[in-house]
Amino acid sequence: MPLPFSFAAPVPLAFGDNRLMKLGRDVKRLAGDGADVLLVTDPVHTGNGLAERAAGALGESGHGCSVFSDIASDPAAETVDAISEQARSRGADCIVAMGGGSTLDAAKLAACLAPDGRGAETFALGGTPVPAGGLPKIAVPTTAGTGSEVTRTSVFSTSERKLWAWGESLRFNLALLDPLLTVSLPAPLTAATGVDAMVHAIESATCRRRNPVSSTIALGAIRTLREWLPEAVRHPADTQARGHVQIAATLAGVAFDVTGVAVAHAIGHALGQHAGIHHGRAVGLALAATIEHSAEAAADAYSAVSAALGGPEGATARQASSLYRRFLGDIGFDLTLGELGERDAGAIASLCFEPENMVMLKGDAHEFTPDSLSKTINRMISAA
């Protein structure tokens, strides 16, 4: 098991078993004595006692606490606005986000907007800068995959589109990593969120904006996930495995926050919008379908990925596809896609060329056209 540590990443990290119990001290450092805290979480954590534990840790340190828990996957812009409004009306001094990527994404944007008063859609796709000077905010991830605890991006949805906001002020003031908070995650979700982290790392190490520093971080995350994610899936209570996976997912977030992601995430977002496919499953399937094209365009980078995935000495880019699929097999990854067909492939490909997804698509080393992408997605659907 990794020992407890602190690390001055772009977002300060604090790691350790039961680290949640020091949350009150963290809030005091950021917002002062007797701070009023808005705890943003989801119905799962109000039901399983985690929200109560967090509120208890805050109360023991003399802080007030109210809870917002109306969070769903792919949070709506209206949800972000509701969090922001509750923080304003309560006079909150700090926001604590405890949950998966959806909770963290919604809460960090709301923390920026609470003093400002404008709605989330105002800041979609970077058209308007996210305001500085928001409320202090702490991330407490309970899944290991999205990297939202260390990124400058917030993903949210409207009735029509999956959008994002981006800005320096979206960085959390602290990411609190407690492996014990992830042990209740079911095996299929452990696998799916871990695959999201793996795809972040692979795309960061191979995309057009890769650089030696981010690639070194990303390749380390790949090696760690390849070794420890199967253990976390097979043995959910293994906190050593959980801790390694949590750290790897966070480091993958540090890497792709610098480089961006690529085609698998463009397809993944489009699949989620078109068919409601869980994000981890969507990006995992999309990478399996596109990795051979991308590897041809970035051979040196993908040779390093092959080695990190456990390939033999001298592993080549061409081996990355089979090694990645072996990894998916090791974690029992769900490769089914339901009732999708060729017409869906064309619609999904079209969504990839919309502005909200184009930035990811164009980050890939391989240049896809609407026709080639549609054929690739159709093959993915047919094979699933």
Coordinates of C-alpha atoms in Angstrom, one line a residue:
M1 CA 0.0 0.0 0.0
P2 CA 1.4 3.5 -0.8
L3 CA 2.2 5.4 2.3
P4 CA 0.3 8.6 3.0
F5 CA 1.8 11.6 1.2
S6 CA 1.2 15.2 0.0
F7 CA 2.4 16.4 -3.4
A8 CA 2.5 19.8 -5.0
A9 CA 0.9 18.9 -8.4
P10 CA -1.0 21.6 -10.3
V11 CA -3.7 20.8 -7.7
P12 CA -2.3 19.9 -4.3
L13 CA -2.8 16.3 -3.5
A14 CA -3.3 14.6 -0.1
F15 CA -3.4 10.8 -0.1
G16 CA -4.0 8.2 2.6
D17 CA -6.5 5.8 4.2
N18 CA -9.1 7.7 6.2
R19 CA -7.8 11.0 4.9
L20 CA -11.4 12.1 4.8
M21 CA -11.4 12.5 8.5
K22 CA -9.0 15.5 8.2
L23 CA -11.4 17.4 6.0
G24 CA -12.3 19.9 8.6
R25 CA -8.7 20.9 9.0
D26 CA -8.4 21.3 5.2
V27 CA -11.5 23.6 5.1
K28 CA -10.1 25.7 8.0
R29 CA -6.9 26.2 6.1
L30 CA -8.8 27.4 3.0
A31 CA -11.8 29.2 4.5
G32 CA -11.1 29.9 8.1
D33 CA -12.6 28.9 11.5
G34 CA -16.3 28.1 11.5
A35 CA -16.6 28.1 7.8
D36 CA -20.0 27.4 6.2
V37 CA -19.5 24.4 3.8
L38 CA -21.7 23.3 0.9
L39 CA -21.2 19.5 0.5
V40 CA -22.0 18.5 -3.1
T41 CA -22.5 14.8 -3.5
D42 CA -25.0 12.3 -5.0
P43 CA -27.8 10.1 -3.8
V44 CA -25.6 7.1 -3.5
H45 CA -23.4 8.8 -0.9
T46 CA -26.3 10.2 1.1
G47 CA -27.6 6.6 1.2
N48 CA -24.4 4.8 2.1
G49 CA -23.3 7.0 4.9
L50 CA -20.3 8.7 3.2
A51 CA -22.0 12.1 3.1
E52 CA -22.8 11.8 6.8
R53 CA -19.2 10.9 7.6
A54 CA -17.9 14.0 5.7
A55 CA -20.5 16.2 7.4
G56 CA -19.4 14.7 10.8
A57 CA -15.7 15.5 10.1
L58 CA -16.7 19.1 9.2
G59 CA -18.9 19.5 12.3
E60 CA -16.1 18.2 14.6
S61 CA -13.9 21.0 13.4
G62 CA -16.6 23.6 14.1
H63 CA -17.8 24.1 10.5
G64 CA -21.4 24.4 9.4
C65 CA -22.5 22.1 6.6
S66 CA -25.4 21.9 4.1
V67 CA -25.8 19.2 1.4
F68 CA -26.7 19.3 -2.2
S69 CA -27.2 15.8 -3.6
D70 CA -29.4 16.1 -6.7
I71 CA -26.6 15.0 -9.0
A72 CA -27.0 12.6 -11.9
S73 CA -24.5 11.2 -14.5
D74 CA -23.7 13.9 -17.1
P75 CA -24.9 16.7 -14.9
A76 CA -27.2 19.3 -16.5
A77 CA -26.4 23.0 -16.8
E78 CA -29.4 23.5 -14.5
T79 CA -27.8 21.4 -11.9
V80 CA -24.7 23.5 -11.9
D81 CA -26.9 26.6 -11.6
A82 CA -28.8 25.1 -8.7
I83 CA -25.6 24.3 -6.8
S84 CA -24.4 27.8 -7.4
E85 CA -27.7 29.3 -6.2
Q86 CA -27.7 27.2 -3.0
A87 CA -24.1 28.3 -2.2
R88 CA -25.1 32.0 -2.7
S89 CA -28.3 31.8 -0.7
R90 CA -26.6 29.9 2.1
G91 CA -23.6 32.3 2.1
A92 CA -21.2 29.3 1.7
D93 CA -17.6 29.9 2.4
C94 CA -16.3 26.7 0.7
I95 CA -17.6 23.9 -1.5
V96 CA -16.6 20.2 -1.0
A97 CA -17.3 17.9 -3.9
M98 CA -17.5 14.2 -3.0
G99 CA -18.4 11.7 -5.7
G100 CA -17.5 10.7 -9.2
G101 CA -16.6 12.9 -12.1
S102 CA -20.1 14.2 -12.6
T103 CA -20.2 15.5 -9.1
L104 CA -16.8 17.0 -9.3
D105 CA -17.4 18.6 -12.6
A106 CA -20.7 20.3 -11.5
A107 CA -19.3 21.4 -8.2
K108 CA -16.2 23.0 -9.4
L109 CA -18.0 25.1 -12.0
A110 CA -20.6 26.1 -9.5
A111 CA -17.9 27.2 -7.0
C112 CA -16.6 29.5 -9.7
L113 CA -20.0 30.9 -10.6
A114 CA -21.6 31.3 -7.1
P115 CA -20.2 34.8 -6.5
D116 CA -20.7 35.7 -10.1
G117 CA -24.4 34.8 -10.6
R118 CA -24.3 33.9 -14.3
G119 CA -25.4 30.5 -15.5
A120 CA -23.3 27.6 -16.7
E121 CA -24.2 27.8 -20.4
T122 CA -22.7 31.3 -20.5
F123 CA -19.3 29.6 -20.3
A124 CA -19.8 26.7 -22.7
L125 CA -16.9 25.8 -25.1
G126 CA -14.7 28.6 -23.8
G127 CA -16.6 31.4 -25.4
T128 CA -16.6 33.4 -22.2
P129 CA -13.8 33.1 -19.6
V130 CA -14.8 31.3 -16.4
P131 CA -14.6 34.0 -13.7
A132 CA -11.8 34.0 -11.2
G133 CA -12.2 34.6 -7.5
G134 CA -14.8 31.9 -6.8
L135 CA -15.3 29.9 -3.6
P136 CA -12.5 27.7 -2.3
K137 CA -13.2 24.1 -3.4
I138 CA -12.0 20.6 -2.3
A139 CA -12.4 17.5 -4.4
V140 CA -13.0 14.1 -2.7
P141 CA -13.2 11.6 -5.6
T142 CA -15.0 8.3 -4.8
T143 CA -14.2 6.8 -8.2
A144 CA -10.8 6.4 -9.9
G145 CA -11.1 7.4 -13.6
T146 CA -12.2 10.9 -14.7
G147 CA -9.2 12.9 -13.3
S148 CA -11.6 15.8 -12.7
E149 CA -10.0 16.4 -9.3
V150 CA -6.9 17.8 -11.1
T151 CA -8.2 19.2 -14.5
R152 CA -9.3 22.6 -15.6
T153 CA -12.4 21.3 -17.4
S154 CA -16.0 20.9 -16.4
V155 CA -18.3 18.8 -18.5
F156 CA -22.1 19.4 -18.3
S157 CA -25.1 18.8 -20.6
T158 CA -28.2 20.5 -21.9
S159 CA -31.2 18.8 -23.4
E160 CA -29.4 18.8 -26.8
R161 CA -25.7 18.7 -26.3
K162 CA -22.8 17.6 -24.0
L163 CA -20.7 20.7 -23.4
W164 CA -17.6 21.7 -21.5
A165 CA -16.2 24.8 -19.8
W166 CA -12.5 25.4 -19.4
G167 CA -10.4 27.7 -17.3
E168 CA -7.6 28.0 -14.7
S169 CA -10.1 28.9 -12.0
L170 CA -11.7 25.5 -12.3
R171 CA -8.8 23.9 -10.6
F172 CA -9.6 22.6 -7.1
N173 CA -7.7 24.0 -4.2
L174 CA -7.1 20.5 -2.9
A175 CA -7.7 16.9 -4.1
L176 CA -8.2 14.6 -1.2
L177 CA -7.5 10.9 -2.2
D178 CA -8.8 8.3 0.2
P179 CA -8.7 4.7 -1.2
L180 CA -11.2 3.6 1.4
L181 CA -13.9 5.7 -0.3
T182 CA -13.6 3.6 -3.5
V183 CA -14.0 0.1 -2.1
S184 CA -17.8 0.0 -2.4
L185 CA -17.6 0.7 -6.1
P186 CA -19.0 -2.4 -7.9
A187 CA -16.6 -4.3 -10.2
P188 CA -18.2 -3.2 -13.5
L189 CA -17.9 0.4 -12.5
T190 CA -14.4 -0.1 -11.1
A191 CA -13.5 -1.5 -14.5
A192 CA -15.3 1.2 -16.6
T193 CA -13.9 4.2 -14.6
G194 CA -10.4 2.6 -14.7
V195 CA -10.6 2.2 -18.4
D196 CA -11.5 5.9 -18.7
A197 CA -8.2 6.6 -16.8
M198 CA -6.3 4.2 -19.1
V199 CA -7.7 6.0 -22.2
H200 CA -6.8 9.4 -20.7
A201 CA -3.2 8.1 -20.2
I202 CA -2.8 6.5 -23.7
E203 CA -4.3 9.4 -25.5
S204 CA -2.2 11.9 -23.6
A205 CA 1.0 9.9 -24.4
T206 CA 0.2 9.7 -28.1
C207 CA -1.8 12.8 -29.1
R208 CA -0.5 15.7 -31.2
R209 CA 0.2 17.9 -28.1
R210 CA 2.2 15.3 -26.2
N211 CA 5.5 16.3 -24.6
P212 CA 8.2 14.5 -22.7
V213 CA 7.0 15.5 -19.3
S214 CA 3.3 14.7 -19.8
S215 CA 4.2 11.4 -21.6
T216 CA 6.4 10.3 -18.7
I217 CA 3.5 10.8 -16.3
A218 CA 1.0 9.2 -18.7
L219 CA 3.2 6.1 -19.3
G220 CA 3.6 5.6 -15.6
A221 CA -0.1 5.7 -15.2
I222 CA -0.5 3.1 -17.9
R223 CA 1.9 0.8 -16.2
T224 CA 0.2 1.2 -12.8
L225 CA -3.3 0.7 -14.2
R226 CA -2.2 -2.4 -16.2
E227 CA -0.8 -3.9 -13.0
W228 CA -3.3 -2.9 -10.4
L229 CA -6.7 -2.3 -12.0
P230 CA -7.3 -6.1 -12.5
E231 CA -6.6 -6.6 -8.8
A232 CA -9.1 -3.9 -7.8
V233 CA -11.7 -5.4 -10.1
R234 CA -11.2 -8.9 -8.7
H235 CA -10.7 -7.9 -5.1
P236 CA -12.7 -4.8 -4.3
A237 CA -11.6 -4.6 -0.7
D238 CA -7.9 -4.6 -1.6
T239 CA -7.0 -1.1 -0.5
Q240 CA -3.5 -1.4 -1.9
A241 CA -4.9 -2.0 -5.4
R242 CA -7.5 0.7 -4.9
G243 CA -4.8 3.2 -3.8
H244 CA -2.5 2.5 -6.8
V245 CA -5.5 2.8 -9.2
Q246 CA -6.6 6.1 -7.6
I247 CA -3.1 7.6 -7.9
A248 CA -2.8 6.4 -11.5
A249 CA -6.1 7.9 -12.4
T250 CA -5.2 11.2 -10.9
L251 CA -1.8 11.3 -12.7
A252 CA -3.5 10.5 -16.0
G253 CA -5.6 13.6 -15.2
V254 CA -2.5 15.7 -14.6
A255 CA -1.1 14.5 -18.0
F256 CA -4.2 15.0 -20.2
D257 CA -5.0 18.3 -18.6
V258 CA -1.8 19.5 -20.4
T259 CA -2.1 17.7 -23.7
G260 CA -5.8 17.1 -24.2
V261 CA -7.3 13.9 -25.4
A262 CA -8.1 12.5 -28.8
V263 CA -10.5 10.5 -31.1
A264 CA -11.6 8.0 -28.5
H265 CA -13.0 10.7 -26.3
A266 CA -14.6 12.5 -29.2
I267 CA -16.4 9.2 -30.0
G268 CA -17.1 8.5 -26.4
H269 CA -18.8 11.9 -25.8
A270 CA -20.8 11.4 -29.0
L271 CA -21.8 7.9 -27.9
G272 CA -23.0 9.2 -24.6
Q273 CA -25.0 11.9 -26.2
H274 CA -26.5 9.7 -28.9
A275 CA -27.2 6.5 -27.0
G276 CA -26.6 7.1 -23.3
I277 CA -23.5 4.8 -23.2
H278 CA -21.6 5.0 -19.9
H279 CA -18.5 7.2 -20.5
G280 CA -15.9 4.7 -19.4
R281 CA -17.4 2.0 -21.6
A282 CA -17.8 4.4 -24.5
V283 CA -14.2 5.6 -24.6
G284 CA -12.8 2.1 -23.9
L285 CA -14.7 0.7 -26.9
A286 CA -13.7 3.7 -29.0
L287 CA -10.0 3.3 -28.3
A288 CA -10.2 -0.3 -29.2
A289 CA -11.7 0.6 -32.6
T290 CA -9.3 3.4 -33.4
I291 CA -6.0 2.4 -31.9
E292 CA -4.6 0.8 -35.0
H293 CA -5.1 4.0 -37.1
S294 CA -3.6 6.2 -34.4
A295 CA -0.6 3.9 -33.8
E296 CA 0.3 4.1 -37.5
A297 CA 0.4 7.9 -37.2
A298 CA 2.4 8.0 -34.0
A299 CA 4.6 4.9 -34.1
D300 CA 7.3 5.9 -31.6
A301 CA 4.7 7.1 -29.0
Y302 CA 2.7 3.9 -29.4
S303 CA 5.8 1.7 -29.1
A304 CA 6.2 3.3 -25.6
V305 CA 2.6 2.6 -24.9
S306 CA 3.0 -1.1 -26.0
A307 CA 5.9 -1.4 -23.5
A308 CA 3.9 0.2 -20.7
L309 CA 1.0 -2.2 -21.4
G310 CA 3.3 -5.1 -20.7
G311 CA 4.6 -5.9 -24.2
P312 CA 7.9 -7.7 -24.7
E313 CA 11.2 -6.0 -25.0
G314 CA 11.2 -4.1 -28.3
A315 CA 7.4 -4.0 -28.4
T316 CA 6.1 -2.1 -31.5
A317 CA 3.3 0.3 -32.1
R318 CA 1.5 -2.4 -34.1
Q319 CA 1.2 -4.5 -30.9
A320 CA -0.6 -1.8 -28.9
S321 CA -4.0 -2.9 -30.1
S322 CA -3.7 -6.5 -29.0
L323 CA -2.1 -5.5 -25.7
Y324 CA -4.8 -3.0 -25.0
R325 CA -7.5 -5.7 -25.8
R326 CA -5.7 -8.1 -23.5
F327 CA -5.9 -5.5 -20.7
L328 CA -9.7 -5.1 -21.4
G329 CA -10.0 -8.9 -21.1
D330 CA -8.1 -9.0 -17.8
I331 CA -10.7 -6.7 -16.2
G332 CA -13.8 -8.3 -17.8
F333 CA -14.6 -5.2 -19.7
D334 CA -18.1 -5.1 -21.2
L335 CA -17.8 -4.9 -25.0
T336 CA -21.5 -4.9 -25.8
L337 CA -23.2 -1.8 -27.3
G338 CA -26.9 -2.8 -27.6
E339 CA -29.1 -2.1 -30.6
L340 CA -26.9 0.2 -32.6
G341 CA -26.5 0.0 -36.4
E342 CA -25.0 1.7 -39.5
R343 CA -27.4 4.7 -39.3
D344 CA -26.3 5.3 -35.7
A345 CA -22.6 5.1 -36.8
G346 CA -23.2 8.0 -39.2
A347 CA -25.0 10.1 -36.6
I348 CA -22.3 9.4 -34.0
A349 CA -19.6 10.3 -36.5
S350 CA -21.4 13.6 -37.3
L351 CA -21.5 14.5 -33.6
C352 CA -17.7 14.0 -33.5
F353 CA -17.3 16.9 -35.9
E354 CA -19.5 19.3 -33.8
P355 CA -17.5 22.0 -32.0
E356 CA -17.7 20.4 -28.6
N357 CA -16.0 17.2 -29.8
M358 CA -13.9 18.5 -32.7
V359 CA -11.1 19.7 -30.4
M360 CA -10.7 16.2 -29.2
L361 CA -11.0 14.6 -32.6
K362 CA -8.3 17.0 -34.0
G363 CA -6.0 16.1 -31.1
D364 CA -5.4 12.6 -32.5
A365 CA -2.2 11.8 -34.4
H366 CA -4.4 10.3 -37.2
E367 CA -6.5 12.6 -39.3
F368 CA -10.0 11.1 -39.6
T369 CA -12.5 12.2 -42.3
P370 CA -16.3 12.0 -41.8
D371 CA -16.4 9.0 -44.0
S372 CA -13.4 7.1 -42.5
L373 CA -14.7 7.9 -39.0
S374 CA -18.2 6.7 -39.8
K375 CA -16.8 3.4 -41.2
T376 CA -14.6 2.9 -38.1
I377 CA -17.5 3.5 -35.8
N378 CA -19.7 1.1 -37.8
R379 CA -17.0 -1.6 -37.4
M380 CA -16.9 -0.9 -33.7
I381 CA -20.7 -1.3 -33.4
S382 CA -20.7 -4.5 -35.6
A383 CA -17.9 -6.1 -33.5
A384 CA -19.4 -5.2 -30.1

